[in-house]
Amino acid sequence: QNILTMCFSVGYSTVALNHVIDFKEKKQEISKPVSPSELFPSLPIVQGTSKKIKVLTRLTLIVSDPSHCNLLRSTSANIRLYDIIAVFPKTEKLFHIACTTLDVDLVCINVTEKLPFYFRRPPVNMAIDRGIYFELLYTPAIKDSTMRRYTISNAISLMQICKGKNIVISSAAERPLELRGPYDVANLGLLFGLSEGEAKAAVSTNCRASVLHGETRKSACGVVYTVKKPRKVEEEETVPACKKAKTQA
Amino acid sequence: RSARRYVLCEVVSEDPRCRQCIEDRALGLAVRDAIARVHGDYGLACCSISFTVKYLNAYTGTVLLRCRKDSYRLLCSALPFVRYLESRAQRYPCLLNTLHVGGTIRTCQKFLIQYNRTQLLRLLQNCTNEEERQCIQKSLLSCSLTEEQAQSGDEEEDDGTE
């Protein structure tokens, strides 16, 4: 909860709380996500604007076996309650499956150890077409020096394949002091090999796009956001699909 | 004519004692140490050509650093790696939050005034005491460029009210 307070004071407008599921045990029940209203009686307001801060929920699945993916395809009601779903593949086959067929929003890239597999261009390109984003964590880099080396080397090898598109940088902060402000995180993106525009996008627009991607996963096929301006109507589209469901924002 | 960049940061910390012990030497050492850890000897040498801590405000935790234009990227990318401040044999874990990078002190000052204004507004919302409320409103109304130096001293009851 302290972490959230720190987030707000530093200037983030939307925060996603992560819930990690590891599949080492035999059977795992996916529990319901903690509703954000339980944590805060009233959500504080974003600095500079008058909107409230959004707190989303997010699920991360650590998969090391193809049978774990069946959980995603099951119609367990609890999965639907999470706003964003991320998968953390441990082998090359799983990375391929995650990029091509799995119904997720984010693919986490391991930063804490040397990658056991190399990235190949076809699955990465397919993921970019499908609107899946690759996620890098930065908190291990702040804590430890060896992890910093792994983070930077893994990030740079990812950049070489995907040319800096579809990257999201997030923190896995366990303490409020491990968090960094948005401008600082964009500067970290420079270290990872992104250009300046890409780094700023990695913190802002890409994140928003992945949240919208999560919403399209929840609703029928696609979402059209219409924002009414005095004269014009502005449209913002995510995931193109054959049938579009119109939703008023 | 040497071109410089001024980086405006805010020191955020959980420990209230940390704010009192912010001093320019401790902060300079912490930043240099972070640059050395991230960019090595080359980075440290590049950045320390014209590196100083220009302005410090212990009440609000605002810091203004100066460096050369060629090496400000090295400095900015190393700032997230500052984890603690060390002074008088005490370590205080803290965060450095970069607010603004400008070419002159005046632009940073303008930004700081606006930022302080939004911070005061935020504190105003969380105020429960009527006197504090009036005090803050008075400070808000008197924000201006010439009075900035006097302004930064007297506001902000600190994070106790947040």
CSV table of C-alpha atoms in Angstrom, one decimal:
chain,number,residue,atom,x,y,z
A,1,GLN,CA,0.0,0.0,0.0
A,2,ASN,CA,2.9,2.3,0.7
A,3,ILE,CA,4.1,1.5,-2.8
A,4,LEU,CA,0.9,2.8,-4.2
A,5,THR,CA,1.2,6.0,-2.3
A,6,MET,CA,4.6,6.5,-3.6
A,7,CYS,CA,3.4,5.9,-7.1
A,8,PHE,CA,0.9,8.6,-6.8
A,9,SER,CA,3.2,11.1,-5.3
A,10,VAL,CA,5.7,10.5,-8.1
A,11,GLY,CA,3.3,11.1,-10.8
A,12,TYR,CA,1.8,7.9,-12.3
A,13,SER,CA,-1.8,8.0,-13.5
A,14,THR,CA,-2.5,4.3,-13.8
A,15,VAL,CA,-1.0,1.5,-11.8
A,16,ALA,CA,-1.5,-2.3,-12.2
A,17,LEU,CA,-1.0,-4.6,-9.3
A,18,ASN,CA,0.6,-7.8,-10.2
A,19,HIS,CA,-0.3,-11.3,-9.0
A,20,VAL,CA,2.2,-14.0,-9.8
A,21,ILE,CA,1.3,-17.6,-10.3
A,22,ASP,CA,4.0,-20.2,-10.4
A,23,PHE,CA,3.3,-23.6,-11.7
A,24,LYS,CA,5.8,-25.6,-9.7
A,25,GLU,CA,3.1,-27.1,-7.6
A,26,LYS,CA,0.7,-29.7,-9.0
A,27,LYS,CA,-2.6,-27.9,-8.8
A,28,GLN,CA,-3.0,-24.2,-8.5
A,29,GLU,CA,-6.2,-22.4,-8.1
A,30,ILE,CA,-6.3,-18.9,-9.5
A,31,SER,CA,-7.7,-16.8,-6.8
A,32,LYS,CA,-9.8,-13.7,-7.3
A,33,PRO,CA,-7.9,-10.5,-7.6
A,34,VAL,CA,-7.8,-8.1,-4.7
A,35,SER,CA,-10.2,-5.4,-5.5
A,36,PRO,CA,-8.5,-2.0,-5.4
A,37,SER,CA,-11.2,-0.5,-3.3
A,38,GLU,CA,-10.2,-2.7,-0.5
A,39,LEU,CA,-6.8,-1.1,-0.4
A,40,PHE,CA,-7.9,2.5,-0.6
A,41,PRO,CA,-11.1,3.9,0.7
A,42,SER,CA,-10.8,6.8,-1.7
A,43,LEU,CA,-8.4,6.9,-4.6
A,44,PRO,CA,-6.3,10.0,-4.7
A,45,ILE,CA,-6.2,12.3,-7.6
A,46,VAL,CA,-3.5,12.5,-10.3
A,47,GLN,CA,-1.2,15.3,-10.1
A,48,GLY,CA,-2.0,18.1,-12.5
A,49,THR,CA,-5.3,16.7,-13.8
A,50,SER,CA,-8.6,16.2,-12.1
A,51,LYS,CA,-9.1,12.5,-12.8
A,52,LYS,CA,-8.7,9.8,-10.2
A,53,ILE,CA,-5.9,7.3,-10.4
A,54,LYS,CA,-6.8,4.0,-11.9
A,55,VAL,CA,-5.6,0.9,-10.2
A,56,LEU,CA,-5.8,-2.2,-12.4
A,57,THR,CA,-5.2,-5.8,-11.6
A,58,ARG,CA,-2.8,-8.0,-13.5
A,59,LEU,CA,-1.9,-11.7,-13.5
A,60,THR,CA,1.5,-13.2,-14.4
A,61,LEU,CA,1.8,-16.8,-15.2
A,62,ILE,CA,5.2,-18.4,-15.0
A,63,VAL,CA,5.1,-21.2,-17.5
A,64,SER,CA,7.7,-23.9,-17.9
A,65,ASP,CA,5.6,-26.6,-19.4
A,66,PRO,CA,3.1,-26.5,-22.3
A,67,SER,CA,0.4,-28.1,-20.2
A,68,HIS,CA,0.3,-25.0,-18.0
A,69,CYS,CA,-1.1,-23.1,-21.0
A,70,ASN,CA,-4.3,-25.0,-20.8
A,71,LEU,CA,-5.2,-22.9,-17.9
A,72,LEU,CA,-5.4,-19.9,-20.1
A,73,ARG,CA,-7.7,-21.5,-22.4
A,74,SER,CA,-10.0,-22.8,-19.7
A,75,THR,CA,-13.1,-20.7,-19.0
A,76,SER,CA,-12.2,-20.2,-15.4
A,77,ALA,CA,-14.2,-17.2,-14.4
A,78,ASN,CA,-11.5,-15.8,-12.2
A,79,ILE,CA,-9.2,-15.1,-15.1
A,80,ARG,CA,-11.7,-12.8,-16.7
A,81,LEU,CA,-11.6,-10.6,-13.6
A,82,TYR,CA,-8.0,-9.6,-14.2
A,83,ASP,CA,-7.4,-6.6,-16.5
A,84,ILE,CA,-4.1,-7.6,-17.9
A,85,ILE,CA,-2.7,-11.1,-18.4
A,86,ALA,CA,1.0,-11.6,-18.8
A,87,VAL,CA,3.0,-14.8,-19.4
A,88,PHE,CA,6.6,-15.5,-18.5
A,89,PRO,CA,7.9,-18.2,-20.8
A,90,LYS,CA,10.9,-20.2,-19.7
A,91,THR,CA,11.7,-22.1,-22.8
A,92,GLU,CA,12.0,-21.3,-26.5
A,93,LYS,CA,8.9,-23.3,-27.5
A,94,LEU,CA,6.8,-21.6,-24.9
A,95,PHE,CA,8.1,-18.3,-26.1
A,96,HIS,CA,7.0,-19.2,-29.6
A,97,ILE,CA,3.6,-20.4,-28.4
A,98,ALA,CA,3.1,-17.3,-26.3
A,99,CYS,CA,3.8,-15.0,-29.2
A,100,THR,CA,1.7,-16.8,-31.7
A,101,THR,CA,-1.3,-18.4,-30.2
A,102,LEU,CA,-1.7,-17.6,-26.6
A,103,ASP,CA,-4.3,-15.0,-25.6
A,104,VAL,CA,-2.2,-12.7,-23.5
A,105,ASP,CA,-1.3,-9.1,-23.4
A,106,LEU,CA,2.3,-9.1,-22.3
A,107,VAL,CA,5.2,-11.4,-22.6
A,108,CYS,CA,7.7,-11.0,-19.8
A,109,ILE,CA,11.3,-11.1,-20.7
A,110,ASN,CA,13.5,-12.6,-18.0
A,111,VAL,CA,16.1,-10.1,-16.7
A,112,THR,CA,17.6,-11.9,-13.8
A,113,GLU,CA,19.5,-14.6,-15.6
A,114,LYS,CA,21.1,-15.3,-18.9
A,115,LEU,CA,18.4,-16.2,-21.4
A,116,PRO,CA,18.4,-19.9,-22.2
A,117,PHE,CA,17.2,-19.2,-25.7
A,118,TYR,CA,17.8,-16.6,-28.4
A,119,PHE,CA,15.1,-14.5,-29.8
A,120,ARG,CA,14.1,-15.3,-33.3
A,121,ARG,CA,12.5,-12.9,-35.7
A,122,PRO,CA,9.3,-14.8,-36.8
A,123,PRO,CA,7.6,-15.2,-33.4
A,124,VAL,CA,8.6,-11.6,-32.4
A,125,ASN,CA,7.1,-10.2,-35.6
A,126,MET,CA,3.9,-12.2,-35.1
A,127,ALA,CA,3.6,-10.9,-31.6
A,128,ILE,CA,4.0,-7.3,-32.8
A,129,ASP,CA,1.3,-7.9,-35.4
A,130,ARG,CA,-1.0,-9.3,-32.8
A,131,GLY,CA,-0.5,-6.4,-30.5
A,132,ILE,CA,1.4,-8.2,-27.8
A,133,TYR,CA,4.0,-6.3,-25.8
A,134,PHE,CA,7.3,-7.4,-24.4
A,135,GLU,CA,7.9,-6.4,-20.9
A,136,LEU,CA,11.2,-5.6,-19.2
A,137,LEU,CA,11.6,-5.1,-15.5
A,138,TYR,CA,13.9,-2.5,-14.1
A,139,THR,CA,14.0,-3.0,-10.3
A,140,PRO,CA,16.5,-5.8,-10.3
A,141,ALA,CA,18.8,-3.5,-12.2
A,142,ILE,CA,18.6,-1.0,-9.4
A,143,LYS,CA,19.3,-3.5,-6.7
A,144,ASP,CA,22.1,-5.6,-7.9
A,145,SER,CA,25.1,-5.3,-10.2
A,146,THR,CA,25.1,-8.7,-11.8
A,147,MET,CA,21.4,-8.5,-12.5
A,148,ARG,CA,22.0,-5.1,-14.1
A,149,ARG,CA,24.4,-6.8,-16.6
A,150,TYR,CA,21.8,-9.4,-17.5
A,151,THR,CA,19.1,-6.9,-17.8
A,152,ILE,CA,21.0,-4.8,-20.2
A,153,SER,CA,22.3,-7.7,-22.3
A,154,ASN,CA,18.9,-9.3,-22.5
A,155,ALA,CA,17.2,-5.9,-23.3
A,156,ILE,CA,19.7,-5.1,-26.0
A,157,SER,CA,19.3,-8.5,-27.7
A,158,LEU,CA,15.6,-8.0,-27.7
A,159,MET,CA,16.0,-4.6,-29.2
A,160,GLN,CA,18.0,-5.9,-32.0
A,161,ILE,CA,15.3,-8.2,-33.1
A,162,CYS,CA,12.2,-6.1,-32.5
A,163,LYS,CA,13.7,-2.7,-33.3
A,164,GLY,CA,12.4,-1.2,-30.2
A,165,LYS,CA,8.7,-1.6,-31.0
A,166,ASN,CA,6.1,-2.9,-28.5
A,167,ILE,CA,8.2,-2.5,-25.4
A,168,VAL,CA,6.9,-1.9,-22.0
A,169,ILE,CA,9.1,-1.1,-19.0
A,170,SER,CA,7.7,-1.9,-15.6
A,171,SER,CA,8.9,-2.2,-12.1
A,172,ALA,CA,8.6,-5.2,-9.9
A,173,ALA,CA,9.0,-3.0,-6.8
A,174,GLU,CA,8.6,-4.7,-3.5
A,175,ARG,CA,9.4,-1.6,-1.5
A,176,PRO,CA,8.3,1.9,-2.2
A,177,LEU,CA,11.9,3.1,-2.5
A,178,GLU,CA,12.5,0.8,-5.4
A,179,LEU,CA,10.1,2.8,-7.6
A,180,ARG,CA,11.3,5.4,-10.0
A,181,GLY,CA,9.5,8.3,-11.7
A,182,PRO,CA,8.3,8.1,-15.3
A,183,TYR,CA,11.0,10.5,-16.6
A,184,ASP,CA,13.6,8.4,-14.9
A,185,VAL,CA,12.2,5.2,-16.4
A,186,ALA,CA,12.3,6.7,-19.8
A,187,ASN,CA,15.9,7.5,-19.3
A,188,LEU,CA,16.5,3.9,-18.3
A,189,GLY,CA,15.0,2.9,-21.6
A,190,LEU,CA,17.9,4.8,-23.2
A,191,LEU,CA,20.3,2.5,-21.5
A,192,PHE,CA,18.4,-0.5,-22.8
A,193,GLY,CA,19.0,0.7,-26.4
A,194,LEU,CA,15.8,2.4,-27.1
A,195,SER,CA,15.8,5.8,-28.9
A,196,GLU,CA,14.4,8.7,-26.9
A,197,GLY,CA,10.9,8.7,-28.5
A,198,GLU,CA,10.7,4.9,-28.2
A,199,ALA,CA,11.7,5.1,-24.5
A,200,LYS,CA,9.0,7.7,-23.7
A,201,ALA,CA,6.5,5.6,-25.6
A,202,ALA,CA,7.6,2.5,-23.6
A,203,VAL,CA,6.4,4.2,-20.5
A,204,SER,CA,3.3,5.9,-21.8
A,205,THR,CA,1.6,5.0,-25.0
A,206,ASN,CA,2.6,1.3,-25.1
A,207,CYS,CA,1.3,0.8,-21.6
A,208,ARG,CA,-2.0,2.3,-22.5
A,209,ALA,CA,-2.2,0.2,-25.6
A,210,SER,CA,-1.6,-3.0,-23.7
A,211,VAL,CA,-4.3,-2.0,-21.2
A,212,LEU,CA,-6.7,-1.5,-24.1
A,213,HIS,CA,-5.6,-4.8,-25.6
A,214,GLY,CA,-6.6,-6.4,-22.3
A,215,GLU,CA,-10.0,-4.8,-22.5
A,216,THR,CA,-10.6,-6.1,-26.0
A,217,ARG,CA,-9.7,-9.5,-24.7
A,218,LYS,CA,-12.4,-9.1,-22.1
A,219,SER,CA,-15.1,-7.8,-24.4
A,220,ALA,CA,-16.2,-9.3,-27.6
A,221,CYS,CA,-13.7,-8.8,-30.4
A,222,GLY,CA,-12.7,-5.2,-30.6
A,223,VAL,CA,-13.2,-1.9,-28.9
A,224,VAL,CA,-13.9,1.5,-30.4
A,225,TYR,CA,-13.4,4.4,-28.1
A,226,THR,CA,-15.2,7.5,-29.1
A,227,VAL,CA,-14.5,10.7,-27.4
A,228,LYS,CA,-17.0,13.4,-28.1
A,229,LYS,CA,-15.5,16.8,-28.9
A,230,PRO,CA,-17.6,19.8,-29.6
A,231,ARG,CA,-17.5,19.5,-33.3
A,232,LYS,CA,-15.5,16.4,-34.2
A,233,VAL,CA,-15.6,12.8,-33.1
A,234,GLU,CA,-12.3,11.2,-32.4
A,235,GLU,CA,-11.8,7.5,-32.8
A,236,GLU,CA,-9.2,5.3,-31.3
A,237,GLU,CA,-9.1,1.7,-32.4
A,238,THR,CA,-7.3,-1.2,-31.0
A,239,VAL,CA,-7.0,-4.9,-32.2
A,240,PRO,CA,-8.6,-5.0,-35.6
A,241,ALA,CA,-11.1,-7.8,-35.9
A,242,CYS,CA,-13.7,-8.7,-38.3
A,243,LYS,CA,-16.6,-7.8,-36.1
A,244,LYS,CA,-16.3,-4.7,-34.0
A,245,ALA,CA,-18.3,-4.1,-30.9
A,246,LYS,CA,-19.0,-0.4,-30.3
A,247,THR,CA,-18.6,0.7,-26.8
A,248,GLN,CA,-19.1,4.3,-25.6
A,249,ALA,CA,-16.1,5.4,-23.6
B,1,ARG,CA,31.0,29.6,-24.5
B,2,SER,CA,30.3,26.4,-22.7
B,3,ALA,CA,26.8,24.9,-23.0
B,4,ARG,CA,25.4,23.4,-19.9
B,5,ARG,CA,22.4,21.5,-18.8
B,6,TYR,CA,20.7,21.9,-15.5
B,7,VAL,CA,18.8,18.9,-14.2
B,8,LEU,CA,16.1,19.4,-11.6
B,9,CYS,CA,15.4,16.5,-9.3
B,10,GLU,CA,13.5,15.9,-6.2
B,11,VAL,CA,14.7,13.7,-3.3
B,12,VAL,CA,12.0,11.5,-2.0
B,13,SER,CA,12.5,9.5,1.1
B,14,GLU,CA,10.5,7.7,3.7
B,15,ASP,CA,12.7,8.7,6.6
B,16,PRO,CA,11.9,12.2,7.7
B,17,ARG,CA,15.5,12.7,9.0
B,18,CYS,CA,16.8,12.2,5.5
B,19,ARG,CA,15.6,15.6,4.5
B,20,GLN,CA,17.5,17.4,7.2
B,21,CYS,CA,20.8,15.9,6.2
B,22,ILE,CA,20.6,16.7,2.5
B,23,GLU,CA,23.8,18.6,1.8
B,24,ASP,CA,25.6,19.3,-1.4
B,25,ARG,CA,28.7,17.3,-0.8
B,26,ALA,CA,26.7,14.2,0.2
B,27,LEU,CA,24.4,14.4,-2.8
B,28,GLY,CA,27.3,15.1,-5.2
B,29,LEU,CA,29.1,12.0,-3.8
B,30,ALA,CA,26.0,9.8,-4.2
B,31,VAL,CA,25.4,10.9,-7.7
B,32,ARG,CA,29.1,10.4,-8.7
B,33,ASP,CA,29.1,7.0,-7.1
B,34,ALA,CA,26.0,6.0,-9.1
B,35,ILE,CA,27.6,7.3,-12.4
B,36,ALA,CA,30.7,5.3,-11.6
B,37,ARG,CA,28.7,2.2,-11.0
B,38,VAL,CA,26.7,2.5,-14.1
B,39,HIS,CA,29.0,4.0,-16.7
B,40,GLY,CA,32.4,3.2,-15.1
B,41,ASP,CA,35.5,5.4,-15.1
B,42,TYR,CA,34.8,6.9,-18.5
B,43,GLY,CA,31.4,8.0,-17.5
B,44,LEU,CA,32.5,9.4,-14.2
B,45,ALA,CA,35.3,11.4,-15.9
B,46,CYS,CA,33.0,12.7,-18.7
B,47,CYS,CA,30.4,13.9,-16.2
B,48,SER,CA,32.6,15.5,-13.7
B,49,ILE,CA,34.0,18.0,-16.0
B,50,SER,CA,31.6,20.7,-15.0
B,51,PHE,CA,29.5,18.9,-12.5
B,52,THR,CA,28.2,20.8,-9.4
B,53,VAL,CA,25.2,20.9,-7.2
B,54,LYS,CA,23.9,24.3,-7.9
B,55,TYR,CA,20.9,24.6,-5.6
B,56,LEU,CA,19.5,22.6,-2.7
B,57,ASN,CA,16.4,23.0,-0.8
B,58,ALA,CA,16.2,20.8,2.3
B,59,TYR,CA,12.6,21.5,3.1
B,60,THR,CA,11.2,20.3,-0.2
B,61,GLY,CA,14.0,18.1,-1.2
B,62,THR,CA,14.7,19.9,-4.5
B,63,VAL,CA,18.1,19.7,-6.1
B,64,LEU,CA,19.5,21.4,-9.1
B,65,LEU,CA,22.5,19.8,-10.7
B,66,ARG,CA,24.7,21.2,-13.4
B,67,CYS,CA,26.6,19.3,-16.1
B,68,ARG,CA,27.9,19.7,-19.6
B,69,LYS,CA,25.6,19.4,-22.5
B,70,ASP,CA,27.6,16.5,-24.0
B,71,SER,CA,27.3,14.4,-21.0
B,72,TYR,CA,23.9,15.1,-19.6
B,73,ARG,CA,22.6,11.9,-21.0
B,74,LEU,CA,25.1,9.9,-19.0
B,75,LEU,CA,24.0,11.8,-15.9
B,76,CYS,CA,20.3,11.4,-16.5
B,77,SER,CA,20.5,7.7,-17.2
B,78,ALA,CA,22.5,7.2,-14.0
B,79,LEU,CA,20.2,9.1,-11.7
B,80,PRO,CA,17.7,6.2,-11.2
B,81,PHE,CA,20.5,4.2,-9.7
B,82,VAL,CA,21.0,6.4,-6.7
B,83,ARG,CA,19.8,4.4,-3.8
B,84,TYR,CA,20.9,6.1,-0.7
B,85,LEU,CA,22.4,9.3,0.7
B,86,GLU,CA,25.3,9.0,3.1
B,87,SER,CA,26.2,11.7,5.5
B,88,ARG,CA,27.6,11.7,9.0
B,89,ALA,CA,28.1,8.0,8.8
B,90,GLN,CA,24.4,7.3,8.3
B,91,ARG,CA,22.8,5.8,5.3
B,92,TYR,CA,19.4,7.0,4.3
B,93,PRO,CA,17.7,5.1,1.5
B,94,CYS,CA,16.1,7.6,-0.9
B,95,LEU,CA,14.8,8.1,-4.4
B,96,LEU,CA,15.8,10.8,-6.9
B,97,ASN,CA,13.0,11.8,-9.1
B,98,THR,CA,14.0,13.8,-12.2
B,99,LEU,CA,11.6,16.6,-12.8
B,100,HIS,CA,13.0,18.7,-15.6
B,101,VAL,CA,16.1,19.3,-17.7
B,102,GLY,CA,16.8,22.8,-18.9
B,103,GLY,CA,19.5,24.8,-20.5
B,104,THR,CA,19.4,27.7,-18.1
B,105,ILE,CA,18.7,28.1,-14.5
B,106,ARG,CA,15.9,30.4,-15.3
B,107,THR,CA,13.9,27.8,-17.1
B,108,CYS,CA,14.4,25.3,-14.3
B,109,GLN,CA,13.2,28.0,-11.9
B,110,LYS,CA,10.0,28.6,-13.9
B,111,PHE,CA,9.3,24.9,-13.9
B,112,LEU,CA,10.0,24.7,-10.2
B,113,ILE,CA,7.5,27.4,-9.5
B,114,GLN,CA,4.8,25.6,-11.4
B,115,TYR,CA,5.7,22.3,-9.8
B,116,ASN,CA,5.6,23.8,-6.3
B,117,ARG,CA,2.3,25.3,-7.1
B,118,THR,CA,0.8,21.9,-8.0
B,119,GLN,CA,2.3,20.4,-5.0
B,120,LEU,CA,0.8,23.0,-2.8
B,121,LEU,CA,-2.5,22.4,-4.4
B,122,ARG,CA,-2.2,18.8,-3.6
B,123,LEU,CA,-1.4,19.5,0.0
B,124,LEU,CA,-4.3,21.8,0.1
B,125,GLN,CA,-6.6,19.0,-0.7
B,126,ASN,CA,-5.2,16.9,2.1
B,127,CYS,CA,-5.3,19.6,4.7
B,128,THR,CA,-7.6,19.1,7.6
B,129,ASN,CA,-6.6,22.2,9.6
B,130,GLU,CA,-8.2,25.4,8.6
B,131,GLU,CA,-5.1,27.5,9.5
B,132,GLU,CA,-2.9,25.4,7.4
B,133,ARG,CA,-5.3,25.8,4.6
B,134,GLN,CA,-5.2,29.6,4.8
B,135,CYS,CA,-1.5,29.6,5.0
B,136,ILE,CA,-1.1,27.5,1.9
B,137,GLN,CA,-3.6,29.6,0.0
B,138,LYS,CA,-1.7,32.7,0.9
B,139,SER,CA,1.6,31.1,-0.4
B,140,LEU,CA,-0.2,30.0,-3.6
B,141,LEU,CA,-1.3,33.5,-4.4
B,142,SER,CA,2.1,34.9,-3.9
B,143,CYS,CA,3.9,32.7,-6.3
B,144,SER,CA,6.0,34.6,-8.8
B,145,LEU,CA,9.4,34.6,-10.4
B,146,THR,CA,11.0,37.2,-8.2
B,147,GLU,CA,9.7,35.8,-5.0
B,148,GLU,CA,10.7,32.2,-5.7
B,149,GLN,CA,13.7,32.1,-3.4
B,150,ALA,CA,11.7,33.3,-0.5
B,151,GLN,CA,8.8,31.0,-1.4
B,152,SER,CA,10.6,27.7,-1.3
B,153,GLY,CA,11.6,28.2,2.2
B,154,ASP,CA,8.3,28.7,4.0
B,155,GLU,CA,5.7,26.3,2.7
B,156,GLU,CA,5.1,22.6,3.0
B,157,GLU,CA,4.6,21.0,6.4
B,158,ASP,CA,6.3,17.9,4.9
B,159,ASP,CA,4.8,14.5,4.1
B,160,GLY,CA,3.1,14.2,7.3
B,161,THR,CA,0.0,15.7,5.9
B,162,GLU,CA,0.0,13.6,2.7
